[in-house]
Coordinates of C-alpha atoms in Angstrom, one line a residue:
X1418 CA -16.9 8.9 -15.6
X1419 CA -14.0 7.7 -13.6
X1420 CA -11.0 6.1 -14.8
X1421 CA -9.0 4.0 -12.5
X1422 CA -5.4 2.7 -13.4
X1423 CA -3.8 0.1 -11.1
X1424 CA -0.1 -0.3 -10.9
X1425 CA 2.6 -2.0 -8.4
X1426 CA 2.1 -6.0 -9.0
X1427 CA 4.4 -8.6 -9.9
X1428 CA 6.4 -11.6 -8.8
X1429 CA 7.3 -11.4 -5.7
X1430 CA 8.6 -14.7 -2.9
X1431 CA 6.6 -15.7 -0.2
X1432 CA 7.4 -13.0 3.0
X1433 CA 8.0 -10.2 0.2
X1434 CA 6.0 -6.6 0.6
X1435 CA 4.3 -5.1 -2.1
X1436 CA 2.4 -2.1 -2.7
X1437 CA -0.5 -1.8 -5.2
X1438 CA -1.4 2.0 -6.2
X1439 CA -4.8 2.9 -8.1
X1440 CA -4.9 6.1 -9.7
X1441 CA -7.9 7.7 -10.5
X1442 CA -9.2 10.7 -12.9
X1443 CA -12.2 11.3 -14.2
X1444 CA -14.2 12.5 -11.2
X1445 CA -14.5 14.0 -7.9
X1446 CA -11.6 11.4 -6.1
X1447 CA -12.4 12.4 -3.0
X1448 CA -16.2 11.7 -3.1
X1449 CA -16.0 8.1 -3.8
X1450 CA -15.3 5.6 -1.8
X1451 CA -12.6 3.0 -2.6
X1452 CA -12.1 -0.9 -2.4
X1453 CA -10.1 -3.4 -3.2
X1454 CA -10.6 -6.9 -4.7
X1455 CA -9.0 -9.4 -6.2
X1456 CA -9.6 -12.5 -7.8
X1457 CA -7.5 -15.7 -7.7
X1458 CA -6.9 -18.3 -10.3
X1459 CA -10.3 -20.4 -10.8
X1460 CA -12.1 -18.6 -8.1
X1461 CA -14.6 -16.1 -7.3
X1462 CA -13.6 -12.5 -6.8
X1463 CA -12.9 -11.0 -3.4
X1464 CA -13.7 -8.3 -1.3
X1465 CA -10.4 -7.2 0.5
X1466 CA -11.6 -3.7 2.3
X1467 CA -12.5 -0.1 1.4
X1468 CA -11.7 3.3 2.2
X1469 CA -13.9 6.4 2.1
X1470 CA -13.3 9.4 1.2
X1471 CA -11.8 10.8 4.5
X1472 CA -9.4 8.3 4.9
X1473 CA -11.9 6.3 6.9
X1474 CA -11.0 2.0 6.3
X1475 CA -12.7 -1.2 6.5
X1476 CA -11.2 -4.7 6.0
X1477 CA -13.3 -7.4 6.2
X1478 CA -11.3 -10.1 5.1
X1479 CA -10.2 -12.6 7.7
X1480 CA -7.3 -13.8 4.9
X1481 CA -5.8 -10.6 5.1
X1482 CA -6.7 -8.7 8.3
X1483 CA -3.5 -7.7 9.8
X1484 CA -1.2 -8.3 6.6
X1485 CA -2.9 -5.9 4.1
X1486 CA -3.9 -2.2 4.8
X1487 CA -5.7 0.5 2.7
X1488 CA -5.3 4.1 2.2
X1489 CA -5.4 6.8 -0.1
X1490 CA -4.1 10.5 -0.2
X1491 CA -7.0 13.0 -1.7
X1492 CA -4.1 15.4 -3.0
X1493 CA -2.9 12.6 -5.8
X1494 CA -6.2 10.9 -6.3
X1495 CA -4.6 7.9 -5.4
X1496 CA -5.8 4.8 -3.5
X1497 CA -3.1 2.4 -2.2
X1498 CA -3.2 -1.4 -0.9
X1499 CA -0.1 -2.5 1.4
X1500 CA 0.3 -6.1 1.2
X1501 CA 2.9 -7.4 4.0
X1502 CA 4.1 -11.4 4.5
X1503 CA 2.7 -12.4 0.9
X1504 CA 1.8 -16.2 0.6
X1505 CA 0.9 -18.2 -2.7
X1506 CA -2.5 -18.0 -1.9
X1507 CA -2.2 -14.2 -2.5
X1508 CA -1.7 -15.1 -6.1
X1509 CA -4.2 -12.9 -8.3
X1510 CA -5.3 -10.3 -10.0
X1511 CA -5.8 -7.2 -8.0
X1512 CA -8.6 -4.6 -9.1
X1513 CA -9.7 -1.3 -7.6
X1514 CA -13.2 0.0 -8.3
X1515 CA -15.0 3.5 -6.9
X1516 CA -18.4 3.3 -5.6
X1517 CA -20.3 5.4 -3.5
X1518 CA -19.8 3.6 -0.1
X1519 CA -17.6 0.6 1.1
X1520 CA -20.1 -2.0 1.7
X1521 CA -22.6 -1.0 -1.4
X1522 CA -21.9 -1.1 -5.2
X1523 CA -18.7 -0.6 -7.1
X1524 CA -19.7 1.7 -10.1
X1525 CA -16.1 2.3 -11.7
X1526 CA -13.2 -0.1 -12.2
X1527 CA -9.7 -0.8 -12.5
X1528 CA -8.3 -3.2 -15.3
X1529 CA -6.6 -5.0 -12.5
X1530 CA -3.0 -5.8 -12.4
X1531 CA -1.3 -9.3 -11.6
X1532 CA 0.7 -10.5 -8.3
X1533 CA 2.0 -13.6 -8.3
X1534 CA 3.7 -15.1 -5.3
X1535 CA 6.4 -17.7 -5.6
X1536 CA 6.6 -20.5 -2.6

């Protein structure tokens, strides 16, 4: 069983960085793959990208290609997202999950953790 904690959002203006961490324990980090999603107000939830276990990353999002990267460091069983030149439309709630490859099924996930973006 792995447990996945996400920290890092908040308020932030429109052009502001943020970086979301996911920390994970429970399991063999390193062995799972890792993706982000997120799921704006009123809509369905969204793939951002994923990250395998040797640092290898995908991210197939046209919204966010070029602004948001992944990454992770094995040693701290940790998964980040960097999210640069935040619009309004970024506005939601962000959710890691661990899954045994990037483009199959999730099996673990985060509770999620909001970012709101202010115009």
């Amino acid at each position: 069983q792995v447990q996945l904690v996400e920290s890092g959002g908040g308020l932030v203006q429109a052009g502001d960085s943020l970086r979301l961490s996911c920390a994970a324990s429970g399991g063999t980090f390193s062995s799972y793959a890792m993706g982000w999603f997120r799921r704006p107000p009123g809509k369905e939830r969204e793939f951002l990208g994923g990250i395998i276990g040797s640092g290898s990353s995908a991210s197939p999002a046209a919204s966010v290609k070029g602004r948001f990267t992944i990454s992770r460091d094995n040693a701290k069983n940790t998964v980040y997202l960097q999210m640069n030149s935040l619009n309004p439309e970024d506005t939601a709630v962000y959710y890691c999950a661990a899954g045994r490859s990037i483009w199959g099924i999730y099996d673990y996930w985060g509770q999620g953790t909001q970012v709101t973006v202010s115009s």
